[in-house]
Coordinates of C-alpha atoms in Angstrom, one line a residue:
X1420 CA -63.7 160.9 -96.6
X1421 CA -64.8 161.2 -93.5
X1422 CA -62.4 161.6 -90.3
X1423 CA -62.8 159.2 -87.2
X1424 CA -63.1 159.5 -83.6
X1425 CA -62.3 163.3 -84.4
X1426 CA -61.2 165.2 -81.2
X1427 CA -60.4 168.4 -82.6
X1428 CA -63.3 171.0 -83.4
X1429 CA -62.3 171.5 -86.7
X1430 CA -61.6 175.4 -87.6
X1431 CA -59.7 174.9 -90.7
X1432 CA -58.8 171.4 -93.2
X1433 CA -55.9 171.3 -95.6
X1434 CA -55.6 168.2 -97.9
X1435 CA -53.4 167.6 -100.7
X1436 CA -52.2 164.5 -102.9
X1437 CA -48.8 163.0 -104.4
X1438 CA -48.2 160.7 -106.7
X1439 CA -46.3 157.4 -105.2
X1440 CA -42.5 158.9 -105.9
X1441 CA -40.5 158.8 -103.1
X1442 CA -39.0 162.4 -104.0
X1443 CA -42.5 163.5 -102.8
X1444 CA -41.2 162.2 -99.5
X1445 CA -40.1 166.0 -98.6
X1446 CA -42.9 167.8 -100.6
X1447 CA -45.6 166.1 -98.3
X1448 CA -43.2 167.7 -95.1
X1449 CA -43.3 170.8 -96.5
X1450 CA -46.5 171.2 -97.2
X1451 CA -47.8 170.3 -93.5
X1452 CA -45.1 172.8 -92.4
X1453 CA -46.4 175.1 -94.7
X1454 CA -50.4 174.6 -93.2
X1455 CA -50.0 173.9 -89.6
X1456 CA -50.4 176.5 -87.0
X1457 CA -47.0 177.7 -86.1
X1458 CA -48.1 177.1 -82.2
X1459 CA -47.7 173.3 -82.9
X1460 CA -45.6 172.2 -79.5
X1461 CA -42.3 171.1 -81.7
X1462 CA -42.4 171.5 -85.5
X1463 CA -39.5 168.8 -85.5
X1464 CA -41.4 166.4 -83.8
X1465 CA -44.5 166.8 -86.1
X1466 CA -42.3 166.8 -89.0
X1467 CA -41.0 163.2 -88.0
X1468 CA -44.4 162.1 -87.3
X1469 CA -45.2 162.9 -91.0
X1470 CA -42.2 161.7 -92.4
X1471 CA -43.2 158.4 -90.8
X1472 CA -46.8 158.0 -92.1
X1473 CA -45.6 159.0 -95.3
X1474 CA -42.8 156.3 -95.8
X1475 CA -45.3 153.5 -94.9
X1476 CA -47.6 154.6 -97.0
X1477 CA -45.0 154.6 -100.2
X1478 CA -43.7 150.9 -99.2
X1479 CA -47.0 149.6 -98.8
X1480 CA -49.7 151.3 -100.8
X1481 CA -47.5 151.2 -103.7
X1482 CA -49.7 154.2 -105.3
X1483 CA -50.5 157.7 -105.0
X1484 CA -50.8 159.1 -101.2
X1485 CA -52.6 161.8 -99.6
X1486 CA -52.3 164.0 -96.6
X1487 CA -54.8 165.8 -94.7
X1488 CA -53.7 168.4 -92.2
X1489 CA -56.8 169.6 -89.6
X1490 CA -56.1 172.2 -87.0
X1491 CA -58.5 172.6 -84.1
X1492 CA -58.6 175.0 -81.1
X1493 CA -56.2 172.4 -79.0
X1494 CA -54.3 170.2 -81.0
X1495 CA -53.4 169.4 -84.7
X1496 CA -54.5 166.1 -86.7
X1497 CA -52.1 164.7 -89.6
X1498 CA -53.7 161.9 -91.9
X1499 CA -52.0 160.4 -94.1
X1500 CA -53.8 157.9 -96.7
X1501 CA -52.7 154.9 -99.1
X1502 CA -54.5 152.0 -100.5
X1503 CA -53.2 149.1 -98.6
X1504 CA -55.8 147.4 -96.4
X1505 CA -53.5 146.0 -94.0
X1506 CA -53.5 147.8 -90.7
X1507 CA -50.3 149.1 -89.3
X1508 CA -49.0 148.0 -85.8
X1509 CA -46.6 149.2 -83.6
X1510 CA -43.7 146.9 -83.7
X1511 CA -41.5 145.7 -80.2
X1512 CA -38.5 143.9 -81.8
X1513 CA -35.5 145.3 -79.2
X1514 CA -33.1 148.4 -80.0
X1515 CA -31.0 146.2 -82.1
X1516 CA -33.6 145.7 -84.2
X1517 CA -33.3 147.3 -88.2
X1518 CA -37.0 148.2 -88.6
X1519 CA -40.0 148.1 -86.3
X1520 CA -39.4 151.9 -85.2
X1521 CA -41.3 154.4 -87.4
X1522 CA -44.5 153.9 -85.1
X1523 CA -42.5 153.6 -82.0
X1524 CA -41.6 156.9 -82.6
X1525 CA -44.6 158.6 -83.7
X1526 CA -46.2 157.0 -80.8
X1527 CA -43.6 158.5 -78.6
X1528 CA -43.8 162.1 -80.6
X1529 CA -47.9 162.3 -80.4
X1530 CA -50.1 162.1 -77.9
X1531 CA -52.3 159.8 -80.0
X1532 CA -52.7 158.2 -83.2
X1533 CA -54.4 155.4 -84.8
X1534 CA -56.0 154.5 -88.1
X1535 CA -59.5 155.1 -90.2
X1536 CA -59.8 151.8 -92.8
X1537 CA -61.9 153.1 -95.7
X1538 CA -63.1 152.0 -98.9
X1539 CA -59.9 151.6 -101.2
X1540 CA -57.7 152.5 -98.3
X1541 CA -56.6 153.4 -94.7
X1542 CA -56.2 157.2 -93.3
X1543 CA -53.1 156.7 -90.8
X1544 CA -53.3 160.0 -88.5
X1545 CA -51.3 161.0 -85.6
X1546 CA -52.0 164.3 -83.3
X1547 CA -50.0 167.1 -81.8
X1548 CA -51.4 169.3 -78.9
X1549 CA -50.8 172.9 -80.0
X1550 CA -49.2 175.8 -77.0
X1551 CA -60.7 146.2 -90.4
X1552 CA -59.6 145.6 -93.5
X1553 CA -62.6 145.5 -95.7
X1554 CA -63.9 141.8 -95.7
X1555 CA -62.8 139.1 -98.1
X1556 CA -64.4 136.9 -100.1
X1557 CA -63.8 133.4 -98.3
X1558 CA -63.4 130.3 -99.3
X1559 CA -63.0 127.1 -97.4
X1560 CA -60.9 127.5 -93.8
X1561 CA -58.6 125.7 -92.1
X1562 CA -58.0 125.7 -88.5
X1563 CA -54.2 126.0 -87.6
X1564 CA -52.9 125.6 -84.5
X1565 CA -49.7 126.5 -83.3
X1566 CA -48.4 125.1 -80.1
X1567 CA -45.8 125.9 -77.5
X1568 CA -44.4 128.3 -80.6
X1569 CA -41.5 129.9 -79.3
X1570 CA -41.8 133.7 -78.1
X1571 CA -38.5 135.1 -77.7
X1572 CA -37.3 133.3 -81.1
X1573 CA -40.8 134.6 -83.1
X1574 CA -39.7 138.2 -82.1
X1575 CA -36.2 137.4 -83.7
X1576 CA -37.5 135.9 -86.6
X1577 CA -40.1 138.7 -86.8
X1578 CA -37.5 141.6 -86.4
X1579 CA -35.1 139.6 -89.0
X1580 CA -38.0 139.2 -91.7
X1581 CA -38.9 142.5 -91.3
X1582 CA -35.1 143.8 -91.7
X1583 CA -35.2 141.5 -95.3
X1584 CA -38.5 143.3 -96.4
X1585 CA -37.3 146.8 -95.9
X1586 CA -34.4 146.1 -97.8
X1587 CA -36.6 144.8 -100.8
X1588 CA -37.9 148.5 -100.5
X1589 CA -35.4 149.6 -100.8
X1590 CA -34.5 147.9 -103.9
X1591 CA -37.7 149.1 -105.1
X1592 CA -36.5 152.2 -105.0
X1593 CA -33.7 152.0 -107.7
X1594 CA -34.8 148.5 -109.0
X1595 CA -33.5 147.9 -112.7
X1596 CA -31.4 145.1 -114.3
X1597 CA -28.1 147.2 -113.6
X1598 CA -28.4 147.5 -110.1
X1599 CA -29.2 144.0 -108.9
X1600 CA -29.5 140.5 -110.8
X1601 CA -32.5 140.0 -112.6
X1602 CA -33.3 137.4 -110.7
X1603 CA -32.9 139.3 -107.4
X1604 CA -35.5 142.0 -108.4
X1605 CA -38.3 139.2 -109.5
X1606 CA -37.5 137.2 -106.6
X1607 CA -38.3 140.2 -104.3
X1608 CA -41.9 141.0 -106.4
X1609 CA -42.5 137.2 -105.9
X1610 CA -42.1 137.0 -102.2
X1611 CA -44.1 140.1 -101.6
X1612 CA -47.1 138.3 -103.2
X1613 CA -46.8 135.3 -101.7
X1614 CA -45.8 136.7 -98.0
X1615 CA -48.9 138.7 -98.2
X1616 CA -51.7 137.5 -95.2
X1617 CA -49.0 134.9 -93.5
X1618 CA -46.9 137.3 -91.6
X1619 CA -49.2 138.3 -89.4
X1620 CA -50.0 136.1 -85.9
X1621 CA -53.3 136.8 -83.6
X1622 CA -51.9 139.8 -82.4
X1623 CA -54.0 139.9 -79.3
X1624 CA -52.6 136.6 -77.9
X1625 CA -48.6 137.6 -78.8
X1626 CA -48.8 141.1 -77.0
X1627 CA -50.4 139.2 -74.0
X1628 CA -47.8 136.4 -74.0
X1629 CA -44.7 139.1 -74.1
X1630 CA -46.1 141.4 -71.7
X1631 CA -46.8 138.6 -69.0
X1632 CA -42.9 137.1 -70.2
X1633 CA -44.3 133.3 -71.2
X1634 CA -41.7 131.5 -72.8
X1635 CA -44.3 129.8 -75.1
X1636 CA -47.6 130.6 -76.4
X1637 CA -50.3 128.7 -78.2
X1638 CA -52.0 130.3 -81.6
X1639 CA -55.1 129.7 -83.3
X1640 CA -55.0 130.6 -87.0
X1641 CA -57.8 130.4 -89.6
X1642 CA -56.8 129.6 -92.9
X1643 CA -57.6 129.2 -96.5
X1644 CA -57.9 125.4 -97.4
X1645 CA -55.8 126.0 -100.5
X1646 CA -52.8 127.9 -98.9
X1647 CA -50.1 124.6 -98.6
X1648 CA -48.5 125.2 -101.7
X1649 CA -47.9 128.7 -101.8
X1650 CA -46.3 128.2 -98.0
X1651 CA -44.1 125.7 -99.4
X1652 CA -43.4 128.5 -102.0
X1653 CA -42.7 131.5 -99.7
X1654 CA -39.9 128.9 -97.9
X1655 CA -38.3 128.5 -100.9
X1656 CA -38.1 131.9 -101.8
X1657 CA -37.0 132.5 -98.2
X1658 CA -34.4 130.2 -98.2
X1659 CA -33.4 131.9 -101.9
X1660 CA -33.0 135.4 -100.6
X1661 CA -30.7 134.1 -97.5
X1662 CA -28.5 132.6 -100.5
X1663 CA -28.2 136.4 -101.9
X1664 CA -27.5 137.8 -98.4
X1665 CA -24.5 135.3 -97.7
X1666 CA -22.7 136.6 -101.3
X1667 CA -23.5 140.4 -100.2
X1668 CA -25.1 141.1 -103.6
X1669 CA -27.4 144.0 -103.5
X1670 CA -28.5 143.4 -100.1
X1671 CA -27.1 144.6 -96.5
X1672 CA -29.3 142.4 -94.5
X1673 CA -27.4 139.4 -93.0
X1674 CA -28.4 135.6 -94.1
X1675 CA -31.2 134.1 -91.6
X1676 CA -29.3 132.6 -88.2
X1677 CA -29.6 129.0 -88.3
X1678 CA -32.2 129.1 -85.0
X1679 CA -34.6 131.0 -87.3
X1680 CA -34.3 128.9 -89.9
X1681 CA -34.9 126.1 -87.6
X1682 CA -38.1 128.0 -86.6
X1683 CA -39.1 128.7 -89.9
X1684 CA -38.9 125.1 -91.2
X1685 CA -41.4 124.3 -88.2
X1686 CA -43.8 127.7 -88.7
X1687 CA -44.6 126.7 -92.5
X1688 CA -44.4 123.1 -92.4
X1689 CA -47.0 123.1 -89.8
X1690 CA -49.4 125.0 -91.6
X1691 CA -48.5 122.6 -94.4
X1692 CA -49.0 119.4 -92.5
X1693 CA -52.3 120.7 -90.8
X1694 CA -54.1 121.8 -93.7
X1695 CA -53.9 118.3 -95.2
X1696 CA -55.1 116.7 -91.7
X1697 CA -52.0 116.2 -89.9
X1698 CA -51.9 116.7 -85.9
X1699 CA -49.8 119.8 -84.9
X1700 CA -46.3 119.5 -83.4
X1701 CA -45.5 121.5 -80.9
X1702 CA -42.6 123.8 -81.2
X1703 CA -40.9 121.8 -78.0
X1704 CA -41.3 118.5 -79.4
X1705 CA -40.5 119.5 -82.9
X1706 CA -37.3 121.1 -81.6
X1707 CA -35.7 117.9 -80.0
X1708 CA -36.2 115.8 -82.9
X1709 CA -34.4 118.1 -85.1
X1710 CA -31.4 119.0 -82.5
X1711 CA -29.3 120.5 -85.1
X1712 CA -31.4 122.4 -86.9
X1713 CA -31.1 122.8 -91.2
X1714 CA -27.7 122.6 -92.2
X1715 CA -26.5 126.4 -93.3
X1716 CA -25.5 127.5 -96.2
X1717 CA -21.4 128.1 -96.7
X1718 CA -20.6 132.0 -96.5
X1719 CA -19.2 133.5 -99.6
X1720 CA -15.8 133.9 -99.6
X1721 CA -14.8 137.3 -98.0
X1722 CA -13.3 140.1 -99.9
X1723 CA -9.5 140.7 -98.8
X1724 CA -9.2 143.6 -96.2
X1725 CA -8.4 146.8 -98.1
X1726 CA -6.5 149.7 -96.4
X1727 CA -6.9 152.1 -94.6
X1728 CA -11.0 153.5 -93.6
X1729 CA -13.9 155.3 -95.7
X1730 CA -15.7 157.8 -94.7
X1731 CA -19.2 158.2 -96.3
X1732 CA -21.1 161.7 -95.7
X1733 CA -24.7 161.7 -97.2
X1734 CA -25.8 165.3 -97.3
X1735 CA -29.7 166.8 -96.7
X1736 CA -32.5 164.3 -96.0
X1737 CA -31.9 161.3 -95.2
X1738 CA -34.9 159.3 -95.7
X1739 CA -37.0 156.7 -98.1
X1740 CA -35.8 159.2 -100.9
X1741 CA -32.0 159.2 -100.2
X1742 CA -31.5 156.2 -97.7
X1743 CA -30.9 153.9 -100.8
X1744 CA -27.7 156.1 -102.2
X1745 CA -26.0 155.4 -98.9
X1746 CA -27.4 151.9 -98.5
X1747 CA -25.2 151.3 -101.7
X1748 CA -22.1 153.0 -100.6
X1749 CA -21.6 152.0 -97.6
X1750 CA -22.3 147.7 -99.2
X1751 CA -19.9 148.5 -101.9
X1752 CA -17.4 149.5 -99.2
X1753 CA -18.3 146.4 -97.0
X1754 CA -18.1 144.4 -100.3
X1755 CA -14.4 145.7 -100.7
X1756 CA -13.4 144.8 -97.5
X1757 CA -12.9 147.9 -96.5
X1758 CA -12.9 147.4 -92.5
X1759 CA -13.1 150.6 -91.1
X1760 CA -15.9 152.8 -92.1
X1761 CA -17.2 156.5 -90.4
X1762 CA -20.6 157.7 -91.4
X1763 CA -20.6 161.3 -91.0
X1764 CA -24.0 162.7 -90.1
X1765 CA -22.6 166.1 -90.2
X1766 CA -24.5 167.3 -93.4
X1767 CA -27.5 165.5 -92.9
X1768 CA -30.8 167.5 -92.3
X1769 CA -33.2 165.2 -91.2
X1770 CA -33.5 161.8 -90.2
X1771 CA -36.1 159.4 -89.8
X1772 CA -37.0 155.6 -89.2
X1773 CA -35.7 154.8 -92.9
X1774 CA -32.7 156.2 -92.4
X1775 CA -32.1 154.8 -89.5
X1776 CA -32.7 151.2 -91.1
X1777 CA -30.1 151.8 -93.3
X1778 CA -27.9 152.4 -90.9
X1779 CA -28.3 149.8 -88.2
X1780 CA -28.4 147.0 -91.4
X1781 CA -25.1 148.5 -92.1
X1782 CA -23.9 148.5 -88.3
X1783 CA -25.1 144.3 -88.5
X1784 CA -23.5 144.0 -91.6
X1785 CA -20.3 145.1 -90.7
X1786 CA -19.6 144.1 -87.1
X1787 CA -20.8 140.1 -88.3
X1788 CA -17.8 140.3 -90.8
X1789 CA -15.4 141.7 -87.7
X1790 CA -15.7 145.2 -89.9
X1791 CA -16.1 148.6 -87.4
X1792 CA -18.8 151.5 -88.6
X1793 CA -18.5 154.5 -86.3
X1794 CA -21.4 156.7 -86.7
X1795 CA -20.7 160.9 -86.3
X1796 CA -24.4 162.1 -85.5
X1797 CA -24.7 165.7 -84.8
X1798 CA -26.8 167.5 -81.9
X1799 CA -29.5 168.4 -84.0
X1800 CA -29.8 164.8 -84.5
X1801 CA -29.1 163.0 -81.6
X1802 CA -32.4 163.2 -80.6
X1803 CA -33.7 161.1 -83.0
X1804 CA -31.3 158.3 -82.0
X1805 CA -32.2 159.2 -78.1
X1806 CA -35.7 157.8 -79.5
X1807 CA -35.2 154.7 -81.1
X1808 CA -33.0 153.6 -78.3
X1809 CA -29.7 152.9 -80.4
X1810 CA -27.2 154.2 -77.9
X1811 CA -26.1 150.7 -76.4
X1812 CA -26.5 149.5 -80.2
X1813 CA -24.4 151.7 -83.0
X1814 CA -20.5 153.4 -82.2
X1815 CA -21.8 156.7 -82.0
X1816 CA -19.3 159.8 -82.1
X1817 CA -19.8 163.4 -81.4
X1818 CA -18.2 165.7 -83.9
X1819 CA -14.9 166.6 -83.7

């Protein structure tokens, strides 16, 4: 396949592919360490990059992945392909945020990157200085418009939803009828179908609205006639999946805030309303005559504190292949009521934006239930946290 808007002169190509096991997470890092010149500026930073690219691609292509490692006379190129269509995008959701960082970072690492859509696919590369989705096949469209909608409470709805859909990868990751409820599991298959193609607004328009600091912004969406009902659907699922975040089961990710409820009542039902000929509401107006929002749902009851504090310390990678393992030990201790917890980073090898979702969920998790989770991270991987701007966010400890 054939590489795009190549600036290397290519002098050597490795390429190799994995099958869609997230064990294959460190395989894929070893083997660009393995072919990259060894005059790469930082191997750590490369490394990262990959680790990255690669985690994406297991979420979302859901099949086998490959990477592609071209060296040139000035810099290094890392591809990294799976068959999803959809376009990755840097994400801006704030340092508090549980997911939204893997690009940030490898944006921050390289000194470019971008990505080559191809039939059955997408390349996702990133470079390292050394010393349109395929078409569909429409039907009838609706126009949708969106008025006055909200910016500052879109990117906290964004940043939430996102939060709730890493978790269901995470779930994917050990999903079977003893770890979670049936229902759970099916429920997080469902709303991955049916959030598919609504999640993402006219990007263009957004970024312009945040970077001049508009309060509101006004959207344009084009739409398949047919699309009411399963937006009516993907509520209701939405809604169903807060009700398994208030009892804590299987997921750290906290229940939707009533504000983004409020806004998600408004997002779908006027995409409903529109498509069968109603006028739009704008977000404003819409607002006032629903003051108080959807009522929310009761909390479960809260475990009784137990004594004393944990300590939890994961050991080598801590990633897309072993971030679930301590996603479940550190919700069992929340669960008990444990109210002290340390997460020792002590043994830990390498971190990246996976492993850092885990963690922050954890952080959210906790301090909402008046719980503490002090964080021990290491020199070797402070950097990392440096990065993703968590500082002001987690309780982070030096060693003793």
């Amino acid at each position: 396949m054939p590489i795009d808007e190549v600036t290397l002169d290519a002098a050597q190509i490795a390429e190799r592919w994995f099958d869609p096991d997230s064990g294959n997470l460190a395989g894929a890092r070893q083997f660009v360490r393995d072919v990259a010149p060894d005059d790469v500026t930082s191997e750590g930073d490369l490394l990262l990059s990959v680790s990255e690219l690669v985690t994406n691609a297991l979420l979302h292509g859901r099949s086998g992945f490959g990477v592609r490692v071209t060296t040139g006379s000035e810099a290094v190129r890392v591809e990294v392909f799976d068959a999803s269509p959809l376009l990755p995008a840097a994400k801006n959701y704030g340092p508090a945020a549980i997911t939204g960082r893997g690009l940030r970072i490898v944006d921050h690492l390289s000194s470019s990157w971008g990505v080559t859509p191809v039939d059955g696919g997408k390349w996702v590369w990133f470079e390292m200085a050394r010393a349109a989705a395929e078409a569909d096949d429409r039907g009838p469209r609706v126009t949708v418009r969106l008025l006055g909608l909200p910016v500052a409470v879109h990117a906290r709805a964004a940043a939430h939803h996102d939060a709730l859909r890493r978790e269901f990868d995470l779930l994917r990751q050990r999903v079977g009828p003893d770890e979670a409820p049936p229902r759970l599991l099916a429920l997080v298959e469902e709303l991955d179908r049916r959030d598919a193609g609504f999640d993402e607004l006219p990007a263009a328009d957004l970024a312009a609205a945040i970077d001049r600091d508009d309060p509101t912004v006004d959207l344009t969406f084009d739409v398949p006639a047919d699309a009411a009902a399963r937006l009516t659907h993907l509520g209701r699922l939405l809604d169903e999946a807060d009700e398994y975040s208030l009892a804590g089961v299987a997921l750290m990710t906290t229940a939707s805030p009533p504000e983004i409820v409020a806004y998600r009542r408004w997002f779908i039902g006027q995409f409903v309303d529109q498509l069968v000929g109603a006028a739009p509401v704008p977000w404003p107006t819409w607002r006032a005559a629903h003051p108080d929002g959807p009522a929310p749902a009761a909390p479960a009851a809260a475990p009784p504190p137990a004594e004393g504090e944990a300590v939890v310390r994961p050991a080598g990678d801590l990633d897309i292949a072993q971030g679930p393992a301590v996603h479940d030990e550190l919700l069992a201790l929340h669960n008990q009521g444990v109210v002290a917890v340390t997460l020792d980073l002590g043994e830990v090898t390498f971190l990246d934006s996976f492993g850092i979702s885990v963690i922050v969920a954890a952080h959210t998790r906790f301090t909402e239930d008046g719980a503490r989770l002090v964080v021990v991270v290491p020199p070797s991987l402070q950097p990392v946290f440096d990065i993703a701007g968590l500082g002001q966010v987690l309780d982070l400890r030096p060693p003793a």
